[in-house]
mmCIF file of C-alpha atoms and ligand atoms in Angstrom:
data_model
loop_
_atom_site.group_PDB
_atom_site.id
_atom_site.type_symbol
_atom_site.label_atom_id
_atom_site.label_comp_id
_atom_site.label_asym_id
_atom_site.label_seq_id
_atom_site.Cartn_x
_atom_site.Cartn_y
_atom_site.Cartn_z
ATOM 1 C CA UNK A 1 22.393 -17.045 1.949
ATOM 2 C CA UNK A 2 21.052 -13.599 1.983
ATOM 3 C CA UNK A 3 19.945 -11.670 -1.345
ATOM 4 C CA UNK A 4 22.833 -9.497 -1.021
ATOM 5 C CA UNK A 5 25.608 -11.883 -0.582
ATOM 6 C CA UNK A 6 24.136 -13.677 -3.540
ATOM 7 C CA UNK A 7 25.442 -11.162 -5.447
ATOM 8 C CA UNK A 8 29.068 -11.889 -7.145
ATOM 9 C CA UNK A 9 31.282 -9.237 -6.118
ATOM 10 C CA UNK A 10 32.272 -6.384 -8.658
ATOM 11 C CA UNK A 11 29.451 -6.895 -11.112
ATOM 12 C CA UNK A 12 28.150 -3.782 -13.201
ATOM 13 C CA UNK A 13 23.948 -4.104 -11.499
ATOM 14 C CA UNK A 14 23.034 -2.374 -15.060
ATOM 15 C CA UNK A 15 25.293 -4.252 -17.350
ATOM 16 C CA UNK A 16 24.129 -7.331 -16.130
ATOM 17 C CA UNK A 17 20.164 -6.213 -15.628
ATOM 18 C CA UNK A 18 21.296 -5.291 -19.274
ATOM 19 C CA UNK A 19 22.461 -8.685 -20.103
ATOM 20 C CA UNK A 20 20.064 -11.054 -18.654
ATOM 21 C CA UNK A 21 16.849 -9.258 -20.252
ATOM 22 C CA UNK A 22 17.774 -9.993 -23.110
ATOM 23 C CA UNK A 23 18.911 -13.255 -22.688
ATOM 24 C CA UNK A 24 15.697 -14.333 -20.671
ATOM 25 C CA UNK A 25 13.168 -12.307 -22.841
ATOM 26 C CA UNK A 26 11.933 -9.986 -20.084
ATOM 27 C CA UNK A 27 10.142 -6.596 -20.178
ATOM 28 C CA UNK A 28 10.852 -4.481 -17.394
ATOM 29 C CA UNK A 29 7.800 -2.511 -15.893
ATOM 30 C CA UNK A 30 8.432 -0.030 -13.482
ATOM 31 C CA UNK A 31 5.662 2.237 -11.567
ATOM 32 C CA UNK A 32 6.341 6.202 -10.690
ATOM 33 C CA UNK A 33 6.723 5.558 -7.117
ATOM 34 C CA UNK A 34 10.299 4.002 -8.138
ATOM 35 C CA UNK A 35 13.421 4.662 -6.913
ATOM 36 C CA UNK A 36 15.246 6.769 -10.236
ATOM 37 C CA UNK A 37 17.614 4.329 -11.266
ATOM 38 C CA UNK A 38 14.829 1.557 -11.250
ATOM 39 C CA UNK A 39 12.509 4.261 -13.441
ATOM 40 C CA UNK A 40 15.837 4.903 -16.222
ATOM 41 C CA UNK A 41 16.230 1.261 -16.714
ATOM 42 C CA UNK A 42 12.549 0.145 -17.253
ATOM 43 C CA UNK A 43 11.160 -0.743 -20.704
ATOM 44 C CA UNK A 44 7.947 1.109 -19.619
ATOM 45 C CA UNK A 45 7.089 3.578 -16.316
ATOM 46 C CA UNK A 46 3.341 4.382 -15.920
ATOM 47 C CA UNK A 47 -0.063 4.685 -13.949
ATOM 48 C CA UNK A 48 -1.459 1.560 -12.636
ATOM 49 C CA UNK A 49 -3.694 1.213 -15.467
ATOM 50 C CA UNK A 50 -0.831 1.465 -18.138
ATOM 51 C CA UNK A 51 0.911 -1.136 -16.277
ATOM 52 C CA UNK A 52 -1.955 -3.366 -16.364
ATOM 53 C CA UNK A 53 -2.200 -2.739 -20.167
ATOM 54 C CA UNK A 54 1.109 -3.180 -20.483
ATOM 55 C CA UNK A 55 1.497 -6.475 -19.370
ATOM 56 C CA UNK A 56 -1.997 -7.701 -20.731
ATOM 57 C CA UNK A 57 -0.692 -7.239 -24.077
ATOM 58 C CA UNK A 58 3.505 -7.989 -24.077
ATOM 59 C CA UNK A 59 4.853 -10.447 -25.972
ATOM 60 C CA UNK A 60 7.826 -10.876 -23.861
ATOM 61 C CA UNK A 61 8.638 -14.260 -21.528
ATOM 62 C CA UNK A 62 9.202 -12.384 -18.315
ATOM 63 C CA UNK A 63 7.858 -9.655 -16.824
ATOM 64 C CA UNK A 64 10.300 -8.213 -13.824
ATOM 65 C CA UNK A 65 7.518 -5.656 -12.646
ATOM 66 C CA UNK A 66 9.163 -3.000 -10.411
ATOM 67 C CA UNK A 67 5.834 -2.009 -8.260
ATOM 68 C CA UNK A 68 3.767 -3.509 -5.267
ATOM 69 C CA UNK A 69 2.609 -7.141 -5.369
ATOM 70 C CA UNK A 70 -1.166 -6.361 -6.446
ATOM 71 C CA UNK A 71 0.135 -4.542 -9.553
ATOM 72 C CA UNK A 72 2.477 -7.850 -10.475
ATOM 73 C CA UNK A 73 -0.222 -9.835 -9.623
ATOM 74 C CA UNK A 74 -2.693 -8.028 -12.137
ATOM 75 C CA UNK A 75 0.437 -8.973 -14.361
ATOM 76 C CA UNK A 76 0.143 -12.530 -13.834
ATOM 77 C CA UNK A 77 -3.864 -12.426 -13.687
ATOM 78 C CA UNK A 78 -3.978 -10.726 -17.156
ATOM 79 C CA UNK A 79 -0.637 -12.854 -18.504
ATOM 80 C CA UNK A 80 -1.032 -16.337 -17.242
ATOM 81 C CA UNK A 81 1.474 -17.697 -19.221
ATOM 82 C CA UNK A 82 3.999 -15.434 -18.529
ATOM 83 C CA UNK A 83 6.629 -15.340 -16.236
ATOM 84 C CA UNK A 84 5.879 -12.859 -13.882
ATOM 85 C CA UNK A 85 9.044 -11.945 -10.828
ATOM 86 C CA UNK A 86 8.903 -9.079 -8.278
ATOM 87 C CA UNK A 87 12.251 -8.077 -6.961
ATOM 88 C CA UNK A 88 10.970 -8.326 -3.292
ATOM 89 C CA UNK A 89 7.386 -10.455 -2.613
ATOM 90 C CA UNK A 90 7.012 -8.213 0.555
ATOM 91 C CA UNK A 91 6.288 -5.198 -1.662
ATOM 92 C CA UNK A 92 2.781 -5.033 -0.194
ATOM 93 C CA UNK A 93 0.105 -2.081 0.045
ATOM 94 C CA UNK A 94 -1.727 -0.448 3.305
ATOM 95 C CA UNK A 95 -4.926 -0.473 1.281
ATOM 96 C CA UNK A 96 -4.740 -4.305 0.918
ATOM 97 C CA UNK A 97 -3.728 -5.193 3.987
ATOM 98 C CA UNK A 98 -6.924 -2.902 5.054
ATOM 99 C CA UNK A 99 -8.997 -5.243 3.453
ATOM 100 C CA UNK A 100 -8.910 -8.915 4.754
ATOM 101 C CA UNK A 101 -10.843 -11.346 1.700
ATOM 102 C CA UNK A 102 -12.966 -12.849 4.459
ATOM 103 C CA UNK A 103 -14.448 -9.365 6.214
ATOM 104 C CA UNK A 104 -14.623 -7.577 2.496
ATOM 105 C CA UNK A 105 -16.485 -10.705 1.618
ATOM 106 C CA UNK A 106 -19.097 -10.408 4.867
ATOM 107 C CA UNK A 107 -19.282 -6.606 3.555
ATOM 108 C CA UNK A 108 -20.512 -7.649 0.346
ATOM 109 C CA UNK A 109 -23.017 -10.391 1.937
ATOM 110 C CA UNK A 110 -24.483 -7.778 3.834
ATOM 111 C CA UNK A 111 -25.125 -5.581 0.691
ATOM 112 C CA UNK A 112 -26.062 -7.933 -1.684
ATOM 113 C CA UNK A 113 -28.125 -5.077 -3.672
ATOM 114 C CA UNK A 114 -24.831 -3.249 -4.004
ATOM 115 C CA UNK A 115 -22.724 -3.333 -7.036
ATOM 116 C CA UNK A 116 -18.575 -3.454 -5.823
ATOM 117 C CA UNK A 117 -16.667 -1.091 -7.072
ATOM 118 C CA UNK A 118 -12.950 -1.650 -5.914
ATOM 119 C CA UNK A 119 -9.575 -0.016 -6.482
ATOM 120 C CA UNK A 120 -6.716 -1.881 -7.766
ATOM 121 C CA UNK A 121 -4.884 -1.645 -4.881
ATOM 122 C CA UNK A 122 -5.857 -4.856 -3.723
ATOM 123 C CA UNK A 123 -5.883 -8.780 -3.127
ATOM 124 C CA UNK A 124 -6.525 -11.022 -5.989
ATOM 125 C CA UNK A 125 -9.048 -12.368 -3.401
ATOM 126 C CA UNK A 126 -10.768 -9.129 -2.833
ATOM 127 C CA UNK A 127 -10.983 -8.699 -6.937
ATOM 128 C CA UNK A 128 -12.568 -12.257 -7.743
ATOM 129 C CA UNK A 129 -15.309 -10.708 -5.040
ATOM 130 C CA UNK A 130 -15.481 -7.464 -6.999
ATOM 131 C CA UNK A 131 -17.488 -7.006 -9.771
ATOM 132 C CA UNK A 132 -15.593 -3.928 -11.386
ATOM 133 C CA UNK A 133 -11.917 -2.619 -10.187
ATOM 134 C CA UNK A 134 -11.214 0.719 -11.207
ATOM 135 C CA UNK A 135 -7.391 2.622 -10.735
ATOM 136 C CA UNK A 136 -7.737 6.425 -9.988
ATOM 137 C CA UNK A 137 -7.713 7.268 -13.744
ATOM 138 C CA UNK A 138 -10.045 5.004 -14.716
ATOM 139 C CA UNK A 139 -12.441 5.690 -11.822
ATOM 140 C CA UNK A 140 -14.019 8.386 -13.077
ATOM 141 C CA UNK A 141 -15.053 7.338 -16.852
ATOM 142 C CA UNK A 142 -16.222 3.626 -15.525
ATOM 143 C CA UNK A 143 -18.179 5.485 -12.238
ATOM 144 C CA UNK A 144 -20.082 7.519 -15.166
ATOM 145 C CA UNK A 145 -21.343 4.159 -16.775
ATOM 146 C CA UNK A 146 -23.129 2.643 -14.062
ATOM 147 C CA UNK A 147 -26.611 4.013 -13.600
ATOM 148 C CA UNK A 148 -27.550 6.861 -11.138
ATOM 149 C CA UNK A 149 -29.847 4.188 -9.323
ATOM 150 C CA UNK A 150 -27.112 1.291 -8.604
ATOM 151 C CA UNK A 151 -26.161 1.367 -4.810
ATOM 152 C CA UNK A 152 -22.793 0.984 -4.997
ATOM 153 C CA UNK A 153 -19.804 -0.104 -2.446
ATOM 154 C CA UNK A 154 -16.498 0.877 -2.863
ATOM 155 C CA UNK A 155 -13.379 -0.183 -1.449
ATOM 156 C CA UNK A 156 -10.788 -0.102 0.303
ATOM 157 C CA UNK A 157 -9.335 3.315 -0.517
ATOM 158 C CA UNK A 158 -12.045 5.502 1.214
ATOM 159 C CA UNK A 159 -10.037 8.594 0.349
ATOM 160 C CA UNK A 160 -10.507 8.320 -3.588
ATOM 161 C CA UNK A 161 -14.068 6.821 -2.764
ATOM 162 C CA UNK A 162 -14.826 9.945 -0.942
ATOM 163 C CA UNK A 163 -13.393 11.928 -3.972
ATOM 164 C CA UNK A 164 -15.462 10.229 -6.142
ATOM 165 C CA UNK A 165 -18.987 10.252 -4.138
ATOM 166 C CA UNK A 166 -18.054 14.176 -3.639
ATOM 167 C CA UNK A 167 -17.237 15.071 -7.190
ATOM 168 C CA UNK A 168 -20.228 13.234 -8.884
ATOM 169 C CA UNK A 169 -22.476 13.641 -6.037
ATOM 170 C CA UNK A 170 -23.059 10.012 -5.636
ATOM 171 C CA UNK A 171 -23.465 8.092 -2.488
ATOM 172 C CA UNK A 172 -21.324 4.934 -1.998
ATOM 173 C CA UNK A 173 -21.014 2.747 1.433
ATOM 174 C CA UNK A 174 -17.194 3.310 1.935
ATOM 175 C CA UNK A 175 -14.965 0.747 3.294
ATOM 176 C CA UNK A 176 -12.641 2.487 5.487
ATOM 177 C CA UNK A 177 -8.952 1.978 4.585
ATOM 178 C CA UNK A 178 -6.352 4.546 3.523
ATOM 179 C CA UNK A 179 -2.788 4.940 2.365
ATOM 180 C CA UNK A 180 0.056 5.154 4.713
ATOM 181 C CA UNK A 181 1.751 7.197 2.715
ATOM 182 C CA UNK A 182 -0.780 9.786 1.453
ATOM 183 C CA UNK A 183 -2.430 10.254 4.525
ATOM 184 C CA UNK A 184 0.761 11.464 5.816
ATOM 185 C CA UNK A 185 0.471 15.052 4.366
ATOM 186 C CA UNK A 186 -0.024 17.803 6.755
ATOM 187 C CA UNK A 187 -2.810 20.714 6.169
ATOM 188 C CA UNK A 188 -0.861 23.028 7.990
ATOM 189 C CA UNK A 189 2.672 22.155 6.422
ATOM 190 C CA UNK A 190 1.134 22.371 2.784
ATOM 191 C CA UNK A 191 -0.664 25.878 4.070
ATOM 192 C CA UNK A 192 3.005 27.008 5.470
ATOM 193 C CA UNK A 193 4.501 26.094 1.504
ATOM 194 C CA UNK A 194 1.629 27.369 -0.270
ATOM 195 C CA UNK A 195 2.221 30.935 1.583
ATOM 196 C CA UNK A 196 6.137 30.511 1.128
ATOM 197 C CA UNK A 197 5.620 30.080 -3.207
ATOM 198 C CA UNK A 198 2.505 32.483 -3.571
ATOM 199 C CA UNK A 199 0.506 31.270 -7.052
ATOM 200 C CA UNK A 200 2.108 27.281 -7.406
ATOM 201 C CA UNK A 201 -0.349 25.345 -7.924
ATOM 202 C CA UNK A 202 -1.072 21.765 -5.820
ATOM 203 C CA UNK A 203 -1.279 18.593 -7.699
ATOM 204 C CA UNK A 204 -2.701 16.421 -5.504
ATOM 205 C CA UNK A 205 -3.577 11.901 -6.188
ATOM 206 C CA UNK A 206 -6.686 11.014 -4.824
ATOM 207 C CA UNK A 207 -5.245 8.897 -2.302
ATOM 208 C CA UNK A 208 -4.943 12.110 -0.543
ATOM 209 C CA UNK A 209 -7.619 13.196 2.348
ATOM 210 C CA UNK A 210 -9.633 15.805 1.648
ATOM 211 C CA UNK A 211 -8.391 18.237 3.762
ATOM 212 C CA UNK A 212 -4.951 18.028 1.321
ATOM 213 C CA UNK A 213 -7.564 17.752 -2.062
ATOM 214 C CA UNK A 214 -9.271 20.967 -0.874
ATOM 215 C CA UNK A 215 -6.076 22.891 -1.616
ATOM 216 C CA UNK A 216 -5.462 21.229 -5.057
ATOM 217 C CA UNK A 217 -5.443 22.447 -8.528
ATOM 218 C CA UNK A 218 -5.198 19.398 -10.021
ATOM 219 C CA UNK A 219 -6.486 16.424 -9.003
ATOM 220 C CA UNK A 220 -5.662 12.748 -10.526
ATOM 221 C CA UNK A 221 -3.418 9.455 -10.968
ATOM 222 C CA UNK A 222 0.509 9.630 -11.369
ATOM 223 C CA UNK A 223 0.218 9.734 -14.884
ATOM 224 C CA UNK A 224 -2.262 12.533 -14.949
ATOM 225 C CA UNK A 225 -0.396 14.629 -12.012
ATOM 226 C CA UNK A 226 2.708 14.551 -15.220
ATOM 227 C CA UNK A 227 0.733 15.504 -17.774
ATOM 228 C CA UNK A 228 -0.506 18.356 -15.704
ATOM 229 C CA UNK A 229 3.518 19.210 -14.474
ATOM 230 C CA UNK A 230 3.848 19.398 -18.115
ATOM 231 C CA UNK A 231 1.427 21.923 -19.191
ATOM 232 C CA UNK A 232 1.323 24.131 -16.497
ATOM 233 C CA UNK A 233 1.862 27.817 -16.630
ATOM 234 C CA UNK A 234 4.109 29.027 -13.789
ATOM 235 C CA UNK A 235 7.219 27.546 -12.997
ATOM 236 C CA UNK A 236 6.458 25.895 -9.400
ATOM 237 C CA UNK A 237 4.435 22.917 -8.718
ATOM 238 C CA UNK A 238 3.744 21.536 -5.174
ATOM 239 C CA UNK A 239 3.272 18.019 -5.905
ATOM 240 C CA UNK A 240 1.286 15.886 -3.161
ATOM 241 C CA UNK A 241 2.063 12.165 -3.894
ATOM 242 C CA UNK A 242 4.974 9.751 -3.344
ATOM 243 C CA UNK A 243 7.809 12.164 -4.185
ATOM 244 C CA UNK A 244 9.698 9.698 -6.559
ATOM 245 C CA UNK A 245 7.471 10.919 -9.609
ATOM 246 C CA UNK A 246 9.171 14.276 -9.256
ATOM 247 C CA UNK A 247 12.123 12.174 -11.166
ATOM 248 C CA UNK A 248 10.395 12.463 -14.362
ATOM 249 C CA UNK A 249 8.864 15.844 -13.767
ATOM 250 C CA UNK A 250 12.900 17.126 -13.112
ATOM 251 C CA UNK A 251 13.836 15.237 -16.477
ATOM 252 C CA UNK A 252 11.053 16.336 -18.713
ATOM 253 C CA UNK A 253 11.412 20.121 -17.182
ATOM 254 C CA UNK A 254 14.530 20.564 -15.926
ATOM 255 C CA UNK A 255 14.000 24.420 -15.459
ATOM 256 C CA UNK A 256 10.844 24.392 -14.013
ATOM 257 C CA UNK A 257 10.478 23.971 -9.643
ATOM 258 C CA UNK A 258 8.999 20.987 -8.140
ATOM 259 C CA UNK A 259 8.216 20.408 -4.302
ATOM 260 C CA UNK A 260 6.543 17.560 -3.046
ATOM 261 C CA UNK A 261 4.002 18.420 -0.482
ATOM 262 C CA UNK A 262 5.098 18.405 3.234
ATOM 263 C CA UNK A 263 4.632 15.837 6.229
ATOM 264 C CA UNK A 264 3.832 16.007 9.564
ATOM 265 C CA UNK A 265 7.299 17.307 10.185
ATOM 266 C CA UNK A 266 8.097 19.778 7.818
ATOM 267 C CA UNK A 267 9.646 17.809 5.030
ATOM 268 C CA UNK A 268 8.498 14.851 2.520
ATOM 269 C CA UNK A 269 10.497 11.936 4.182
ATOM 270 C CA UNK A 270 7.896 10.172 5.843
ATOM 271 C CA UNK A 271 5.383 10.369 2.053
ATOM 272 C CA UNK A 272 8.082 7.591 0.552
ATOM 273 C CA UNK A 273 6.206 4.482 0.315
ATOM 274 C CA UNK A 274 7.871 1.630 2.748
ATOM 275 C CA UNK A 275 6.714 -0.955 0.499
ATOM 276 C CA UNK A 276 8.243 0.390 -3.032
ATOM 277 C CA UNK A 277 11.298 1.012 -1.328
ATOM 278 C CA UNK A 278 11.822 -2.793 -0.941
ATOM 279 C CA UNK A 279 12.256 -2.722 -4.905
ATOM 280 C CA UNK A 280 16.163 -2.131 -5.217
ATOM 281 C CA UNK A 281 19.003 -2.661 -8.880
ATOM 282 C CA UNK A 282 20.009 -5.477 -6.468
ATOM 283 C CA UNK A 283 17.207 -7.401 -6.245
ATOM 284 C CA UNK A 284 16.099 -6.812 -9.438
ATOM 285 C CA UNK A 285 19.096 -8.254 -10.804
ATOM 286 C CA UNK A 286 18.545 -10.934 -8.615
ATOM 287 C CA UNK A 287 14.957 -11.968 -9.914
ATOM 288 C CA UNK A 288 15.608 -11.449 -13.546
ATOM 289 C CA UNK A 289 18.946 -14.416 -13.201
ATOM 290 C CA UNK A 290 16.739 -16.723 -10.784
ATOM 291 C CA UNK A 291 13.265 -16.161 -12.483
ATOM 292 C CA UNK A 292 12.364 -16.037 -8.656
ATOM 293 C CA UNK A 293 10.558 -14.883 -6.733
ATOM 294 C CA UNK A 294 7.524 -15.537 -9.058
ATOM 295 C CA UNK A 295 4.075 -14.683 -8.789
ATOM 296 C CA UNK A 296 1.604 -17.811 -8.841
ATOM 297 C CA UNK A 297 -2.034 -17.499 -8.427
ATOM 298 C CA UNK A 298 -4.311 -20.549 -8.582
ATOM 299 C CA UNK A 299 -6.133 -20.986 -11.853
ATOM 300 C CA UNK A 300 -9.937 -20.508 -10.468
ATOM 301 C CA UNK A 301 -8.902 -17.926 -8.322
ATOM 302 C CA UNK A 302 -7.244 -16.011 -11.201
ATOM 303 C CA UNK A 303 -10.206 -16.542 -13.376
ATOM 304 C CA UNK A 304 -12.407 -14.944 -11.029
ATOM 305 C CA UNK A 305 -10.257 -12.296 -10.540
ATOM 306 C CA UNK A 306 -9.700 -11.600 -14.060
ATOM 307 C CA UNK A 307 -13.451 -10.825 -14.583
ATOM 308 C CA UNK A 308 -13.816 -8.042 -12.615
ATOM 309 C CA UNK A 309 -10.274 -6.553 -14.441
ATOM 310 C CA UNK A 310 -11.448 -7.176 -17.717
ATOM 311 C CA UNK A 311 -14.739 -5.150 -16.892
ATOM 312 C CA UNK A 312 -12.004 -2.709 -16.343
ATOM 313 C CA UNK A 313 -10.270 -2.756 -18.873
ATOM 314 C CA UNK A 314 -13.045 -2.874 -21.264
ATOM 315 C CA UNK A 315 -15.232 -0.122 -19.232
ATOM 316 C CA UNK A 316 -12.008 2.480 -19.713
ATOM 317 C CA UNK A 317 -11.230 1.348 -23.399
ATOM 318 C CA UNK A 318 -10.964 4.776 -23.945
ATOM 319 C CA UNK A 319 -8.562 6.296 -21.182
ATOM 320 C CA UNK A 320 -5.232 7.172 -22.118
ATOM 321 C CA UNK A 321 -3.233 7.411 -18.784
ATOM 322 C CA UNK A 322 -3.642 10.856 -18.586
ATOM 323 C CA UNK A 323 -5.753 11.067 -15.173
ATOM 324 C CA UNK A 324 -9.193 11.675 -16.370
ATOM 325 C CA UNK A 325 -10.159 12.840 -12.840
ATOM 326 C CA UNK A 326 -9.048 16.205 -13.971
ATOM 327 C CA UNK A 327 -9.484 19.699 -12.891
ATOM 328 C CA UNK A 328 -11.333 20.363 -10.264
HETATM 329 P P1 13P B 401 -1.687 5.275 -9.844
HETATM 330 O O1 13P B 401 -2.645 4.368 -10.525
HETATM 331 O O2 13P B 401 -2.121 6.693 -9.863
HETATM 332 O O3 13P B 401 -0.304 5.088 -10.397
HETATM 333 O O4 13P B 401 -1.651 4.904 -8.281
HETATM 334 C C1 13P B 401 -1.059 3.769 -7.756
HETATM 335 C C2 13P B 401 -0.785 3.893 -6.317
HETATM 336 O O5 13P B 401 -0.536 2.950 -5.621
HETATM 337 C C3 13P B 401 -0.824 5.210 -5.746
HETATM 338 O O6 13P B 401 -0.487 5.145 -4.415
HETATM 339 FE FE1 SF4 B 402 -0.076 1.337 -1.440
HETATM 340 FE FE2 SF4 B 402 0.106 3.883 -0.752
HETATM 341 FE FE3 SF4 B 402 2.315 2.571 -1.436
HETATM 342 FE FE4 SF4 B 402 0.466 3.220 -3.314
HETATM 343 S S1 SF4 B 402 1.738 4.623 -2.109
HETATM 344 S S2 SF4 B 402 1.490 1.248 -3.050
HETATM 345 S S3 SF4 B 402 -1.416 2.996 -2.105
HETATM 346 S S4 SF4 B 402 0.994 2.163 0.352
#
């Protein structure tokens, strides 16, 4: 039986999303890159690192995380004994499926003088071989701790690792991986928009290459490309990330203009990412009655792997998610 035709016929999604949280104790989590009605219904919508937070310190029984599989497995990493269900398990990430456990961990062998530095956006695999993860607002408070005479590798996002290497003049051995869905921004298309709204500025995540990041204002994570749509004097704002977070931007400021940064073809179609599309009220329904599918990571494994988050967590104790990358 499919996931759809599991579904009894003429149900209210929301009523019954509604109904079974409460019943089953469950927080809902839901990340930026969200389909809108997924975003309105969540207990909490944030930056990778607010997620993480989020469910490292809920009380609840479940946690229904609307996201990618690494960010509900950090869930279940820093929650053990909760619950933890993704609407759809193949809600995966091009930056961990760039980096295969086995050939990160023969990168690491062959630097063994290197500390690793990895983004979130990975396996739980590729974080018990880490020794601190970062997310791209934490990245730049936790780079600033380690001293200027630790060789450093950094992985997989070689895009924010470039950023970072750039902006604090700091050399790193890059693995090379890259999101799908950032990399998918066109110089040209964003030069074309920025000529068509003279004076918008470009908020721009690090995910981005740096030929889009050369033509931003504003550089950081989800949450700190909002807080900068929120303070910003003009009333346009070309926005280069997944175009979903323009939801919020539209509800906090309904009479200001935002455009999410072109693709190869002229529009932002092809900058929606594949894999947080899977996420849908229908499946999410599904999860929260069946408690399934759940996330289940193997007790050493998650130990290791919670080592190199905690370093995290402890190393950007004093982050708000407000995208500390900041200007420029
Ligand atoms: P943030 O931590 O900025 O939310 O990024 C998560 C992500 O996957 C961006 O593509
Ligand atoms: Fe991964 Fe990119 Fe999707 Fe973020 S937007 S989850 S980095 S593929």
């Amino acid at each position: 039986m499919t996931a759809q035709t599991a579904i009894p016929p003429g149900i209210d999604l929301l009523e019954e999303i509604n109904r079974l949280r409460k019943e089953k104790n469950a927080v809902i989590l839901a990340h930026y890159y969200q389909t809108p009605d997924l975003q309105d219904l969540a207990d909490f919508v944030g930056d990778s690192l607010e997620l993480s937070r989020k469910a490292a310190e809920t009380d609840a029984d479940v946690i229904a995380f609307c996201g990618v599989k690494f960010m509900a497995e950090t869930a279940k990493i820093l929650s053990p004994d909760k619950i933890v269900v993704l609407p759809d398990m193949e809600a995966g990430c091009s930056l961990e499926d760039s980096c295969p456990p086995e050939k990160f961990k023969a990168f690491r062998e062959a630097h063994p003088d290197h500390l690793a530095l990895t983004y979130i956006n990975c396996s739980t695999e590729v974080k018990a071989l880490s020794d601190i993860i970062v997310t791209s607002s934490s990245a730049e408070t936790i780079l600033q701790q380690i001293p200027k005479d630790q060789k450093i590798i950094f992985g997989p996002d070689r895009h924010l690792g470039g950023y970072l290497s750039r902006k604090f003049n700091r050399e790193m051995l890059l693995w090379p991986g890259v999101c799908i869905v950032h990399e998918a921004f066109s110089e040209k298309e964003l030069l074309k928009l920025k000529a068509q709204h003279p004076g918008a500025p470009v908020a721009a995540h690090p995910e981005c290459p740096p030929t889009i990041i050369d033509h931003a204002d504003y550089v950081g994570s989800t949450s700190g490309i909002l807080n900068f749509a929120k303070s910003f004097d003009g009333d346009t704002l070309i926005v280069a990330t997944e175009p979903h977070i323009i939801h919020q931007m539209e509800k906090a400021l309904p009479e200001k203009n935002f455009i999410g940064a072109p693709g190869a073809d002229g529009n932002c179609s092809c900058n929606i990412c594949p894999y947080m599309a899977l996420n849908t009220m229908e499946k999410l329904y599904l999860c929260l009655r069946d408690l399934e599918p759940r996330i289940e990571i193997e007790e050493s494994l998650r130990l290791a792997a919670k080592k190199s988050l905690d370093k995290m967590l402890e190393m950007a104790s004093g982050t708000v998610g407000k995208g500390d990358l900041g200007d420029r």
